[in-house]
Rosetta silent file (secondary structure, phi, psi, omega in degrees, C-alpha in Angstrom):
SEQUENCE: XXXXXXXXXXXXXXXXXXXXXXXXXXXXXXXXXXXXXXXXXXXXXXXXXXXXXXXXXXXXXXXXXXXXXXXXXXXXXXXXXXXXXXXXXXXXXXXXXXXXXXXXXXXXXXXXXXXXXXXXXXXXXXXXXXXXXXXXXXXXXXXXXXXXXXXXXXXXXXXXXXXXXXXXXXXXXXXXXXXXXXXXXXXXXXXXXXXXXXXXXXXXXXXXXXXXXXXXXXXXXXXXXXXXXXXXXXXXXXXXXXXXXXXXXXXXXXXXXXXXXXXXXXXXXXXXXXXXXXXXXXXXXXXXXXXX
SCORE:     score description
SCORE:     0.000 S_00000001
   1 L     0.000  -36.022  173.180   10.034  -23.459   17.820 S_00000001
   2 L   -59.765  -12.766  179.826    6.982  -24.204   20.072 S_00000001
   3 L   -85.060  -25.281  164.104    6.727  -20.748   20.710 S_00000001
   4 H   -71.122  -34.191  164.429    6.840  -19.396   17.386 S_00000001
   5 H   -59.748  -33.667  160.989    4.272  -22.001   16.907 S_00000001
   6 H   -65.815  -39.898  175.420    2.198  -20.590   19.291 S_00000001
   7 H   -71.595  -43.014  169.583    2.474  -17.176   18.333 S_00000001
   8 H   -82.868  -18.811  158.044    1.534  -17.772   15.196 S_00000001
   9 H   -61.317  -66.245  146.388   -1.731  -19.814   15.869 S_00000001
  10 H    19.239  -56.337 -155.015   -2.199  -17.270   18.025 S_00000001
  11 H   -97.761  -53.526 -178.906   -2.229  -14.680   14.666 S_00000001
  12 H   -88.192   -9.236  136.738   -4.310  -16.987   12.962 S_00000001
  13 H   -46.852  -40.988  175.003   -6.789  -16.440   15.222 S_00000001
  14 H   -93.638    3.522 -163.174   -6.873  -12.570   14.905 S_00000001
  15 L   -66.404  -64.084  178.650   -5.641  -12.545   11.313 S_00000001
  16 L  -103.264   59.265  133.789   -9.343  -12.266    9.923 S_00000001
  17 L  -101.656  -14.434 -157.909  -10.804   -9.898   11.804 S_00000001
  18 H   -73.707  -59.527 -155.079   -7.726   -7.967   11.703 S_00000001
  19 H   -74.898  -29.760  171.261   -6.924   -7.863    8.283 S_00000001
  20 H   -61.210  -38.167  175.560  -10.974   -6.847    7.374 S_00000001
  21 H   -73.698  -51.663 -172.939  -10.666   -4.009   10.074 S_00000001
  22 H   -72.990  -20.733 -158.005   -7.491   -3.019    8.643 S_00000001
  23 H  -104.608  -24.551  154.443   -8.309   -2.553    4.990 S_00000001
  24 H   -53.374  -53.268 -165.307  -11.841   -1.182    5.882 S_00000001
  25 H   -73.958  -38.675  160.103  -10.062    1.362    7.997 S_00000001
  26 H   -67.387  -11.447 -161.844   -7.490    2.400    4.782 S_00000001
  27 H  -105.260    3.971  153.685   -9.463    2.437    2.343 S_00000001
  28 H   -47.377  -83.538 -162.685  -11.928    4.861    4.757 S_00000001
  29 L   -34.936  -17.829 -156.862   -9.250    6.573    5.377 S_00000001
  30 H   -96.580  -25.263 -168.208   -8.066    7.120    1.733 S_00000001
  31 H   -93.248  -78.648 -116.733  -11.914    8.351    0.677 S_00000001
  32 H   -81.158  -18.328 -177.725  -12.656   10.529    3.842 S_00000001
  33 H   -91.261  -39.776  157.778   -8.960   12.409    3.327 S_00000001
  34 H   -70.853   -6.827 -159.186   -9.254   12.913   -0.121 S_00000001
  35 H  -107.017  -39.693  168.166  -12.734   13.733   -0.138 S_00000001
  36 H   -44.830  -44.418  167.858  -11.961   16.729    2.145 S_00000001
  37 H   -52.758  -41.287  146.804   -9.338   17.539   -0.158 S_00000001
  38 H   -54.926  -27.376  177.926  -11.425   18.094   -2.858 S_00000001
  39 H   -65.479  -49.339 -149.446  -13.817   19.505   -1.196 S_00000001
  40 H   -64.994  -43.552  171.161  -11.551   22.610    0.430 S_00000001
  41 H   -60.844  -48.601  160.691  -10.190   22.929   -3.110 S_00000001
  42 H   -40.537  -64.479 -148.716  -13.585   23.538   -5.491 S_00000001
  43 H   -53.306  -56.314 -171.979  -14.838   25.654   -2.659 S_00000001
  44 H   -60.051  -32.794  177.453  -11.677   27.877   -2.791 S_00000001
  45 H   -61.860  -35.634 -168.774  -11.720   27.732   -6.782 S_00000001
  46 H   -91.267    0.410  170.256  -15.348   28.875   -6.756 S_00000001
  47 H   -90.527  -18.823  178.935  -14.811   31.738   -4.004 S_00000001
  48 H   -42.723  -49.058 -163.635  -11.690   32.521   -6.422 S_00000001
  49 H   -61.106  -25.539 -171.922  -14.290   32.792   -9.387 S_00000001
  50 H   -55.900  -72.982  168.516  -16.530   34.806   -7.160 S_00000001
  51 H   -44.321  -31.492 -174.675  -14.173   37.105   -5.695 S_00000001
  52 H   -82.124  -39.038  178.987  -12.995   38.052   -9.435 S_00000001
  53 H   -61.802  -39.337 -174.943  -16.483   38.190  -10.777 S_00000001
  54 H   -62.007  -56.769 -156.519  -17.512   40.769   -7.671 S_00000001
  55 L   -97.778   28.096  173.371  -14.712   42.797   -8.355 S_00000001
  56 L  -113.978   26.497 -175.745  -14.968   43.060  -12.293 S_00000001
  57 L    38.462   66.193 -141.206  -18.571   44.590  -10.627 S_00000001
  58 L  -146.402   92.847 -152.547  -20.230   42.041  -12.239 S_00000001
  59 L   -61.998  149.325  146.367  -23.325   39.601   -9.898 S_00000001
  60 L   -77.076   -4.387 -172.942  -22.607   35.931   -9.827 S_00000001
  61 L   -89.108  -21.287 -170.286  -25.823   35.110  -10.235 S_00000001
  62 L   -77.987  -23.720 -122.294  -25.562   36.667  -14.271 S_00000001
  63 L  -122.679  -60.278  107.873  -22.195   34.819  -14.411 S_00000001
  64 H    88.225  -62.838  177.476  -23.703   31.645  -12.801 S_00000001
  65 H   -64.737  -63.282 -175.554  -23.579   29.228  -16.006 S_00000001
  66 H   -50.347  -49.351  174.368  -19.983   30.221  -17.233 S_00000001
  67 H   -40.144  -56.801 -150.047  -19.435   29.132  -13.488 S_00000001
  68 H   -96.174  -24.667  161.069  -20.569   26.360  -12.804 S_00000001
  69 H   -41.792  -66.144 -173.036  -19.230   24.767  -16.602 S_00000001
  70 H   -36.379  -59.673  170.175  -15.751   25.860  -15.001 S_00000001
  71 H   -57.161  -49.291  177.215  -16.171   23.872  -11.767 S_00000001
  72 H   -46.614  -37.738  166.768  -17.826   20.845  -13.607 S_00000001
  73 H   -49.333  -55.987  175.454  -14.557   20.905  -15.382 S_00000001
  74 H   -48.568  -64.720 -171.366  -12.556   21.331  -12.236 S_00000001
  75 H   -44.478  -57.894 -135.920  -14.717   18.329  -10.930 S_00000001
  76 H   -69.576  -74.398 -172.477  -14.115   15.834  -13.800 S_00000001
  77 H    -6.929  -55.585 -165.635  -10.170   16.645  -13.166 S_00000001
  78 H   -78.027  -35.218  173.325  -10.221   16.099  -10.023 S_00000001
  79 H   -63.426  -36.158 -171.904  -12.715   12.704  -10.293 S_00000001
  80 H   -25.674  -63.247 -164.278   -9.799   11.699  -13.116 S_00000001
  81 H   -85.421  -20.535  158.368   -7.117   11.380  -10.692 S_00000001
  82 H   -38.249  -50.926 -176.208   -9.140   10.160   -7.902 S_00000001
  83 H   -61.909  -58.159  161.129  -10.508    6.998  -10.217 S_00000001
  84 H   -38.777  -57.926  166.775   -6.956    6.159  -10.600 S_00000001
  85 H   -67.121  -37.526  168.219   -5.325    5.999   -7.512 S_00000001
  86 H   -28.913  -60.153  173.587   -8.512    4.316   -6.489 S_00000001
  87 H   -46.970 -117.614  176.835   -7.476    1.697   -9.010 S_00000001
  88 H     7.272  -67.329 -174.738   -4.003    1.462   -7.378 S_00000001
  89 H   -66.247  -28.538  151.185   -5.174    1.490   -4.103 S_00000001
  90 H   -51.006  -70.767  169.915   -7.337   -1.157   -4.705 S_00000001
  91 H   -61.114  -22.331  168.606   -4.943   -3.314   -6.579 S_00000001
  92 H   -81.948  -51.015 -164.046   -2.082   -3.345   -4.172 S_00000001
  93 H   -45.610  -41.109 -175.141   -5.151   -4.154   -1.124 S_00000001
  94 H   -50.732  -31.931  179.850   -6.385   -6.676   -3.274 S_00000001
  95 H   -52.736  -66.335  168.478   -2.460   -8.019   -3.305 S_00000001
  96 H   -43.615  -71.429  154.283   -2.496   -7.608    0.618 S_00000001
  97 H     4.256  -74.364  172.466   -5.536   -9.875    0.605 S_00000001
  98 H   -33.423  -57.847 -152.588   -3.674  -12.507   -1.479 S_00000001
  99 H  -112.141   -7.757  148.910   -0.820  -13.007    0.928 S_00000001
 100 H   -49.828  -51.583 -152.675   -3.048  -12.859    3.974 S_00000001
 101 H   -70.212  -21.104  178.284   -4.954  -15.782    2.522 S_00000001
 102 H   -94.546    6.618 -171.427   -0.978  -17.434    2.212 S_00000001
 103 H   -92.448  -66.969  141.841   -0.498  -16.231    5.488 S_00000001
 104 H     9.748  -83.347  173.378   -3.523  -18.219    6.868 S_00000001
 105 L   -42.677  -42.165 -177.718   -2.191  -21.381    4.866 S_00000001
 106 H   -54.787  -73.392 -171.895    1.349  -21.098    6.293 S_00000001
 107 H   -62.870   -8.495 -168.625    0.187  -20.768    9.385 S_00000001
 108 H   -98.026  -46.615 -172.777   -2.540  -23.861    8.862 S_00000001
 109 H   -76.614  -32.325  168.465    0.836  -26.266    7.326 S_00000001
 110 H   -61.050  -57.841 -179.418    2.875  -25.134   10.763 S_00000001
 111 H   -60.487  -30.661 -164.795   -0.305  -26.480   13.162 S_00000001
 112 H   -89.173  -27.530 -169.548   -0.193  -29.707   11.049 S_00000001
 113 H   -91.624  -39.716  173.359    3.579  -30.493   10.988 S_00000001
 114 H   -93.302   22.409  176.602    3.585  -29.826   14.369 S_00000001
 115 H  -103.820  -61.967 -166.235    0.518  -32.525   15.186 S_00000001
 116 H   -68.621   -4.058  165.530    2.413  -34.531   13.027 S_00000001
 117 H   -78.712  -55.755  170.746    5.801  -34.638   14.769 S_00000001
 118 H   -27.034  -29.456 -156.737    3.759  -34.935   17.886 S_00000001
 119 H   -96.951  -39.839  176.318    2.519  -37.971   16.465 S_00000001
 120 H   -41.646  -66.638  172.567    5.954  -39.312   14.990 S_00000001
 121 L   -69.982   22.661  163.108    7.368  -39.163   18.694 S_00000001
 122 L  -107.560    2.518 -137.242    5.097  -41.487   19.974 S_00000001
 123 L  -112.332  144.200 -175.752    6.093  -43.995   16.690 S_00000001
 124 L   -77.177   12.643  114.789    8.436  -47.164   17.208 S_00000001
 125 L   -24.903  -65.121 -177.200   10.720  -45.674   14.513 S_00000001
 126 L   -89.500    0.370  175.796   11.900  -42.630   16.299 S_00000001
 127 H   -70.628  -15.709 -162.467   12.061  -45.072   19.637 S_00000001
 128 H  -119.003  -18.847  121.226   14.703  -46.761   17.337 S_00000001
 129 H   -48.566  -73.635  178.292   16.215  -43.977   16.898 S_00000001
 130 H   -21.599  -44.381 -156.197   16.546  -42.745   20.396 S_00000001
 131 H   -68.032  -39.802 -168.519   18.119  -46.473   21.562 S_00000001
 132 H   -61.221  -38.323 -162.053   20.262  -46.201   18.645 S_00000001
 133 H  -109.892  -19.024  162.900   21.833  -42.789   19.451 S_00000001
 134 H   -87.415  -43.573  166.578   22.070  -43.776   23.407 S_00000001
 135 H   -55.881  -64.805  169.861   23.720  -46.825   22.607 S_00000001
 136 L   -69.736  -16.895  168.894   26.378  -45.425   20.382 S_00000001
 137 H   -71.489  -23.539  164.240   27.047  -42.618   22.686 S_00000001
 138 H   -74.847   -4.437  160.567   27.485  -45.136   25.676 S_00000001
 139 H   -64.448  -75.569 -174.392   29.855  -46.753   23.623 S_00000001
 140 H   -43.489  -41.772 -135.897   31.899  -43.564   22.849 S_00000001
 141 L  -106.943  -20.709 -164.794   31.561  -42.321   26.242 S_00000001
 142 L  -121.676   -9.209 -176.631   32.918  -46.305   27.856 S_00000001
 143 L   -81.509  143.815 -176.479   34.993  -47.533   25.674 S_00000001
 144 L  -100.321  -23.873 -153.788   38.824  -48.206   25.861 S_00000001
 145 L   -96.519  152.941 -167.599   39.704  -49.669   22.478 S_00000001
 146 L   -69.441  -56.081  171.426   40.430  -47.156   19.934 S_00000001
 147 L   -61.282  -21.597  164.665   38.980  -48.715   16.871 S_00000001
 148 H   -71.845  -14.201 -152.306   35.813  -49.358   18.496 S_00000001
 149 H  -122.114   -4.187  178.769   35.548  -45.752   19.573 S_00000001
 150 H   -96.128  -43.348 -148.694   36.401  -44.431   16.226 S_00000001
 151 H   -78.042  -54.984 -170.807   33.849  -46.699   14.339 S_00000001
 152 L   -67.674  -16.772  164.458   30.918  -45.717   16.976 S_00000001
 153 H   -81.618  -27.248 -179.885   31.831  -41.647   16.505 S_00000001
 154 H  -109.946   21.941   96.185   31.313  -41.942   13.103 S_00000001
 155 H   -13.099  -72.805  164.554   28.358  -43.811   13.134 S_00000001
 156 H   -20.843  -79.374 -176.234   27.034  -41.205   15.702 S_00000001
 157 L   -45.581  -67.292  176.903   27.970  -38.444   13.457 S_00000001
 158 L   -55.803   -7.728 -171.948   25.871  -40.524   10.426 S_00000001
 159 L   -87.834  119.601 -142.904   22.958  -40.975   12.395 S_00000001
 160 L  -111.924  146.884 -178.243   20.471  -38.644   10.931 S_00000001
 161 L   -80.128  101.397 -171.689   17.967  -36.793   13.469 S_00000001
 162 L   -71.123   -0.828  170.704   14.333  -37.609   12.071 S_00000001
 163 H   -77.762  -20.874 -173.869   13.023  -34.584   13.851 S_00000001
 164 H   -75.427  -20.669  178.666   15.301  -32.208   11.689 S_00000001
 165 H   -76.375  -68.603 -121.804   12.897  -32.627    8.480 S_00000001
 166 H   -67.482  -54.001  169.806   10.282  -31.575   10.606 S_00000001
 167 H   -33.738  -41.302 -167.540   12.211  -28.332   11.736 S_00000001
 168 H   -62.902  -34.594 -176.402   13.547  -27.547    8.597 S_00000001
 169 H   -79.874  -42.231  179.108    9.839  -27.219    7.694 S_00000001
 170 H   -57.440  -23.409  150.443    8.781  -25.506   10.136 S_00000001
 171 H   -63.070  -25.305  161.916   11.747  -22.921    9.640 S_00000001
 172 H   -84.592  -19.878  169.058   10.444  -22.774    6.455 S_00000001
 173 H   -84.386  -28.094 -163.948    7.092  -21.845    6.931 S_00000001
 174 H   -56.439  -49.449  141.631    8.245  -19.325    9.657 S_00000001
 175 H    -1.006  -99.644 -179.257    9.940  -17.948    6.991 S_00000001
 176 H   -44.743  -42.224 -166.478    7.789  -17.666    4.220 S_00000001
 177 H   -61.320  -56.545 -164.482    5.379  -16.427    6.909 S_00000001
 178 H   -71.467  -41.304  172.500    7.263  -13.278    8.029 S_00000001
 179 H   -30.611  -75.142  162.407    8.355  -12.795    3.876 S_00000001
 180 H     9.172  -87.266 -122.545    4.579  -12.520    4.035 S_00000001
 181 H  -111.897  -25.839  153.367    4.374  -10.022    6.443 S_00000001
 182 H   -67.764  -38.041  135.996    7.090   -7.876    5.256 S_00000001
 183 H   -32.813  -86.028 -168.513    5.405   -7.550    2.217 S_00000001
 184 H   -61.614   -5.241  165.338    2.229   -6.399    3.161 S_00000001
 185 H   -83.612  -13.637  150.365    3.781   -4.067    5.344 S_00000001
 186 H   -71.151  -12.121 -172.777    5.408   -2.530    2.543 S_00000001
 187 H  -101.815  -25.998 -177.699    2.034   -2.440    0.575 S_00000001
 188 H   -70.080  -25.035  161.168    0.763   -0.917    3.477 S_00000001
 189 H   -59.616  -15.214  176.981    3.181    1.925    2.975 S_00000001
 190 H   -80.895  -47.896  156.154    2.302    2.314   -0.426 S_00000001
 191 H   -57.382  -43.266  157.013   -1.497    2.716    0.589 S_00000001
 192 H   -65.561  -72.801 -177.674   -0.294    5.452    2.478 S_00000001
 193 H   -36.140  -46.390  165.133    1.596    7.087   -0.084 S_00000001
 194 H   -38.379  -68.343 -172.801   -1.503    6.724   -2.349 S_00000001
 195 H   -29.223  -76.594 -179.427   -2.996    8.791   -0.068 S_00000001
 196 H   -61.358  -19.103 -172.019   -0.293   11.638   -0.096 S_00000001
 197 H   -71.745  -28.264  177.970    0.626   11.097   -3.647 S_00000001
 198 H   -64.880  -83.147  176.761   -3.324   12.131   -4.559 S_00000001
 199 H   -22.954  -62.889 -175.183   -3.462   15.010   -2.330 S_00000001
 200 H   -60.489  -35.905  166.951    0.099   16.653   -4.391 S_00000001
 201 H   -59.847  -33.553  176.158   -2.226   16.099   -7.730 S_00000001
 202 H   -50.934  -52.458 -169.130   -4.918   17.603   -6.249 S_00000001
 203 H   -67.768  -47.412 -151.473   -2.490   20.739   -5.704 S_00000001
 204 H   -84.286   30.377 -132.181   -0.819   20.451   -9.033 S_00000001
 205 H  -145.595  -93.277  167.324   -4.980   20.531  -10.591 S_00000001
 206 H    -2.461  -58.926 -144.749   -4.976   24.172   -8.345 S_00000001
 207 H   -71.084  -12.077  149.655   -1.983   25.594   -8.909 S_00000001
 208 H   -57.885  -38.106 -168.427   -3.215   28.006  -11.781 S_00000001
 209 H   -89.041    8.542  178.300   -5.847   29.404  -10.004 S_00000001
 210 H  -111.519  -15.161  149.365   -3.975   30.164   -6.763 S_00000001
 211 H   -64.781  -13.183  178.315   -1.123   32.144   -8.892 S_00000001
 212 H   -71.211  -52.043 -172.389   -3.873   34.123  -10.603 S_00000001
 213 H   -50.508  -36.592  178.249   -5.550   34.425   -7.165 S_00000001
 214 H   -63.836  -45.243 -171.279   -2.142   36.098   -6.066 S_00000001
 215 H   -66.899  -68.714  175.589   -1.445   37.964   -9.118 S_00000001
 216 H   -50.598  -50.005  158.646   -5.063   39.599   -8.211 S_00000001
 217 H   -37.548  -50.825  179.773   -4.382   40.448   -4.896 S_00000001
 218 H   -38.658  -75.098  177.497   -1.076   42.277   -5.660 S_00000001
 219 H   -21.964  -40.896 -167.944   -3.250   44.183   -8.413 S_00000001
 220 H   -75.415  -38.272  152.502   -5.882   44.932   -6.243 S_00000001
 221 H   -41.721  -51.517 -173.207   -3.098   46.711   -3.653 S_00000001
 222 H   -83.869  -48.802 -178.710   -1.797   48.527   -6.074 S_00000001
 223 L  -121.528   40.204 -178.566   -4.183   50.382   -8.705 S_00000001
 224 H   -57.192  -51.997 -169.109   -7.727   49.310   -6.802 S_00000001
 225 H   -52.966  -50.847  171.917   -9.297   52.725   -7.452 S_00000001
 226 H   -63.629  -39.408 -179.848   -8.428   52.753  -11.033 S_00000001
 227 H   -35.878  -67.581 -170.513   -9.612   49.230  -11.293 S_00000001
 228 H  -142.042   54.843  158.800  -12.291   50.587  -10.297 S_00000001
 229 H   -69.186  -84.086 -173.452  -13.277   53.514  -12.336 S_00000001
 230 H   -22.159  -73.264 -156.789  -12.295   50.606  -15.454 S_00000001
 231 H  -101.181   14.050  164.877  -14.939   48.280  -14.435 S_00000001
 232 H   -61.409  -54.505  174.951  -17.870   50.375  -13.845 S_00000001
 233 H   -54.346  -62.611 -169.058  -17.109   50.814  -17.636 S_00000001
 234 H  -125.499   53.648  177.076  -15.794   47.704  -19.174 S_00000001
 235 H   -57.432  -45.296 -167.698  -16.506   45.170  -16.011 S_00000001
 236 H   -63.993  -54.541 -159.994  -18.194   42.770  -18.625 S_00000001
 237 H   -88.034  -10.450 -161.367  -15.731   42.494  -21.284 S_00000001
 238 H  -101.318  -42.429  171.427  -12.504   42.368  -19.213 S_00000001
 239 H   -73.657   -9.875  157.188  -14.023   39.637  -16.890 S_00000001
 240 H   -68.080  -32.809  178.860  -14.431   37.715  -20.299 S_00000001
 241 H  -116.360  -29.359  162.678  -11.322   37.757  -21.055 S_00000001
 242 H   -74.192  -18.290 -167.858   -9.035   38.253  -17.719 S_00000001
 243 H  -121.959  -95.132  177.941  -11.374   35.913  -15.770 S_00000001
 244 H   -26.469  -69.882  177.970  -13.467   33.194  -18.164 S_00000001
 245 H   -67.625  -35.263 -176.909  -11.530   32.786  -21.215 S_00000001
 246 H   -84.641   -5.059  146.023   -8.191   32.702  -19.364 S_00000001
 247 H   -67.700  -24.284 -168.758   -9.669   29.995  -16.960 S_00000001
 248 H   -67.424  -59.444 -171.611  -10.769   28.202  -19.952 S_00000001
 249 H   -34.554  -58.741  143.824   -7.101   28.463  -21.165 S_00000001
 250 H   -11.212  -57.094 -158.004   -5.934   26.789  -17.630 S_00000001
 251 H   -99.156   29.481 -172.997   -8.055   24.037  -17.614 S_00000001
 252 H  -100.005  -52.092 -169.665   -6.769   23.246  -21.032 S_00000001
 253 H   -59.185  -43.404 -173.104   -3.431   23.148  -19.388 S_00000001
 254 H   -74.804  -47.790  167.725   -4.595   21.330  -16.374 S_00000001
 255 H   -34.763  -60.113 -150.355   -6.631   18.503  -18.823 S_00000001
 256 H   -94.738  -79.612  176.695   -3.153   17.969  -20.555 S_00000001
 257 H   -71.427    0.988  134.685   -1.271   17.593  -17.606 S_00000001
 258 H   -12.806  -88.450 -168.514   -4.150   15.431  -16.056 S_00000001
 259 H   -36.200  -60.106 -176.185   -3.382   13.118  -18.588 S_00000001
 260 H   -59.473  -14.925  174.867    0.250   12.755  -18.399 S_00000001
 261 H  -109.159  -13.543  148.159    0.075   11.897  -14.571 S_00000001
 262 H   -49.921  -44.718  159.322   -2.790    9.636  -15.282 S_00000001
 263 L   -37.487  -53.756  178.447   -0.460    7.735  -17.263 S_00000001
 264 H   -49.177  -96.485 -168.752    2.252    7.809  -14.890 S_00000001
 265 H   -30.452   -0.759  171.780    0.096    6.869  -12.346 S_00000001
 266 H  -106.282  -46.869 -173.577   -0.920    3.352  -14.832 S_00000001
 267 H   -72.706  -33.896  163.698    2.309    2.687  -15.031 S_00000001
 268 H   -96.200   -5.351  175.967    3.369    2.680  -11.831 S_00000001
 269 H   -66.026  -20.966 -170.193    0.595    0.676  -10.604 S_00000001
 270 H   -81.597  -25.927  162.536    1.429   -1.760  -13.052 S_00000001
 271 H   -61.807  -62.944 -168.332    5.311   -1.935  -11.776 S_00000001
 272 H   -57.861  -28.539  175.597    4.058   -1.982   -8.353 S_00000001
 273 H  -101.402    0.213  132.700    2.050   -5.392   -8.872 S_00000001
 274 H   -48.915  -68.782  157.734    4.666   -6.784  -10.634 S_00000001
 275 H   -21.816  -65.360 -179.350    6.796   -5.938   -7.889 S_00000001
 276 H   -62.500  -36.601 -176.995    4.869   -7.313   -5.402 S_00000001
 277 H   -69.964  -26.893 -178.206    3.959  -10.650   -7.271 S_00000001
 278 H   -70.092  -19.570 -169.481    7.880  -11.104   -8.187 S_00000001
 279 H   -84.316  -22.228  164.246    8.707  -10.612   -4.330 S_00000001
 280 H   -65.965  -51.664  171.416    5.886  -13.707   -3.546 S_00000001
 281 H   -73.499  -24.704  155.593    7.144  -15.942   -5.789 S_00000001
 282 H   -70.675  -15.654  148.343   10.672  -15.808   -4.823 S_00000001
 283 H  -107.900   30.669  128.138    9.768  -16.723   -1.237 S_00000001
 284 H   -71.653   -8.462  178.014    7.600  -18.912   -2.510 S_00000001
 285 H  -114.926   -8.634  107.917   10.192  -20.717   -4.579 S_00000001
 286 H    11.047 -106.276 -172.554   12.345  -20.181   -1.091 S_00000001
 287 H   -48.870   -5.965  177.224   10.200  -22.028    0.607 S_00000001
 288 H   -74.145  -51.162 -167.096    9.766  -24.825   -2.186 S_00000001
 289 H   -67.432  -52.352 -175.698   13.525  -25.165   -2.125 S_00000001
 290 L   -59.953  -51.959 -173.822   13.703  -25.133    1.746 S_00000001
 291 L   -93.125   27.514  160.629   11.303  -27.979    1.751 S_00000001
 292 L    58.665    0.000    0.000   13.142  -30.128   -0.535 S_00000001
């Protein structure tokens, strides 16, 4: 047990630096990966818009407005789900935070129980113990007569160790400690998973314009010359309505399902910190129980 004792002062020395360094480094991590993500995606939607606009023969600079509406759209979509997981990702750190700070405490009630046993075995009480538990075993161990040797085993056997409450607590904080710590290592997986779960919204935000983008390539393979005899002529009105208005249409689509994984995504954060608070308080009422 002294060693576990050690290891964990030990812990609580590096705990807070650790735990500031760690949640600084996730939630970097969670901005600097997503923010890339977002980037590489707008960029590609606006060379999409570009590329379509060039080849309805049409400058981007006349087009320009209609553009840049599109992206702003594109943007707020993209800030939507971004705000959210943020929330989430926040609220499970904050959680991590929480059970650090019981981690701390744990580890603070372990250094005191074991300056207070220290202190016990110097006390004429457990000396009175000791004599008591040498005595009947030199009995047990010397004795001929039978009834004497019965009465002094079961004595023995009744004589309660006053060092076992301290273990028991200290098995109980040890406990509690590593519940702790199994947590947050599950929230740290979860913080990752933010991460990846954002990035697949990001894609499902996309995923109109890179079948259109596809759809246009084939086309372009197949009938480019007539294409483009067609938009020397009618370049204007066909990129109104094959390129603009049918982006419009999209982000109607994308807005709407926005929403429905914005929801999601409130719902499960709201599971998940339920979750987490029901798994603290059950080894916190563990450890209640444990310490009598």
């Amino acid at each position: 047990m002294e060693n576990i004792g050690a290891k964990l002062m030990q812990e609580l020395k590096e705990l807070s630096d650790l735990e500031v360094q760690s949640a600084t480094l996730l939630y970097a991590k969670f901005n600097r990966e997503l923010e890339n993500s977002y980037k590489l995606k707008i960029e590609a939607i606006e060379k999409n818009i570009d590329s379509q606009i060039e080849y309805y023969g049409r400058s981007i600079e006349e087009y320009s407005e209609q553009k840049n509406k599109i992206l702003e759209r594109y943007n707020n979509e993209f800030q939507k789900i971004y705000n959210q997981r943020k929330e989430q990702f926040i609220n499970i750190s904050v959680e991590i935070q929480e059970i650090q700070a019981n981690q701390k405490i744990a580890i603070a009630n372990f250094k005191k129980i074991i300056e207070d046993r220290e202190v016990f075995l110097q006390t004429s009480k457990y000396s009175e113990y000791i004599k008591r538990k040498k005595y009947f075993k030199h009995v047990i161990d010397t004795t001929l007569n039978h009834a004497e040797f019965d009465k002094y085993t079961k004595l023995l056997e009744e004589l309660t160790d006053p060092l076992e409450l301290y273990e028991k607590k200290l098995e109980a904080l040890v406990n509690k400690y590593n519940g702790y710590k199994e947590i947050i290592e599950q929230c740290e997986i979860k913080l990752e998973e933010c991460i990846t779960a954002t990035k697949e919204e990001f894609e499902e935000i996309v995923k109109y314009r890179s079948a259109s983008l596809t759809v246009l390539k084939k086309r372009n393979l197949i009938i480019e010359f007539i294409n483009k005899l067609i938009n020397k002529i009618s370049g204007n009105s066909k990129l109104e309505k094959d390129v603009i208005q049918k982006m419009e249409s999209e982000l109607v689509n994308v807005e709407n399902s926005n929403n429905e994984i914005i929801n999601v995504i409130s719902e499960q954060t709201i599971t998940l910190i339920a979750t987490i608070e029901q798994l603290r308080d059950t080894i916190n009422s563990e450890f209640k129980l444990a310490m009598g």
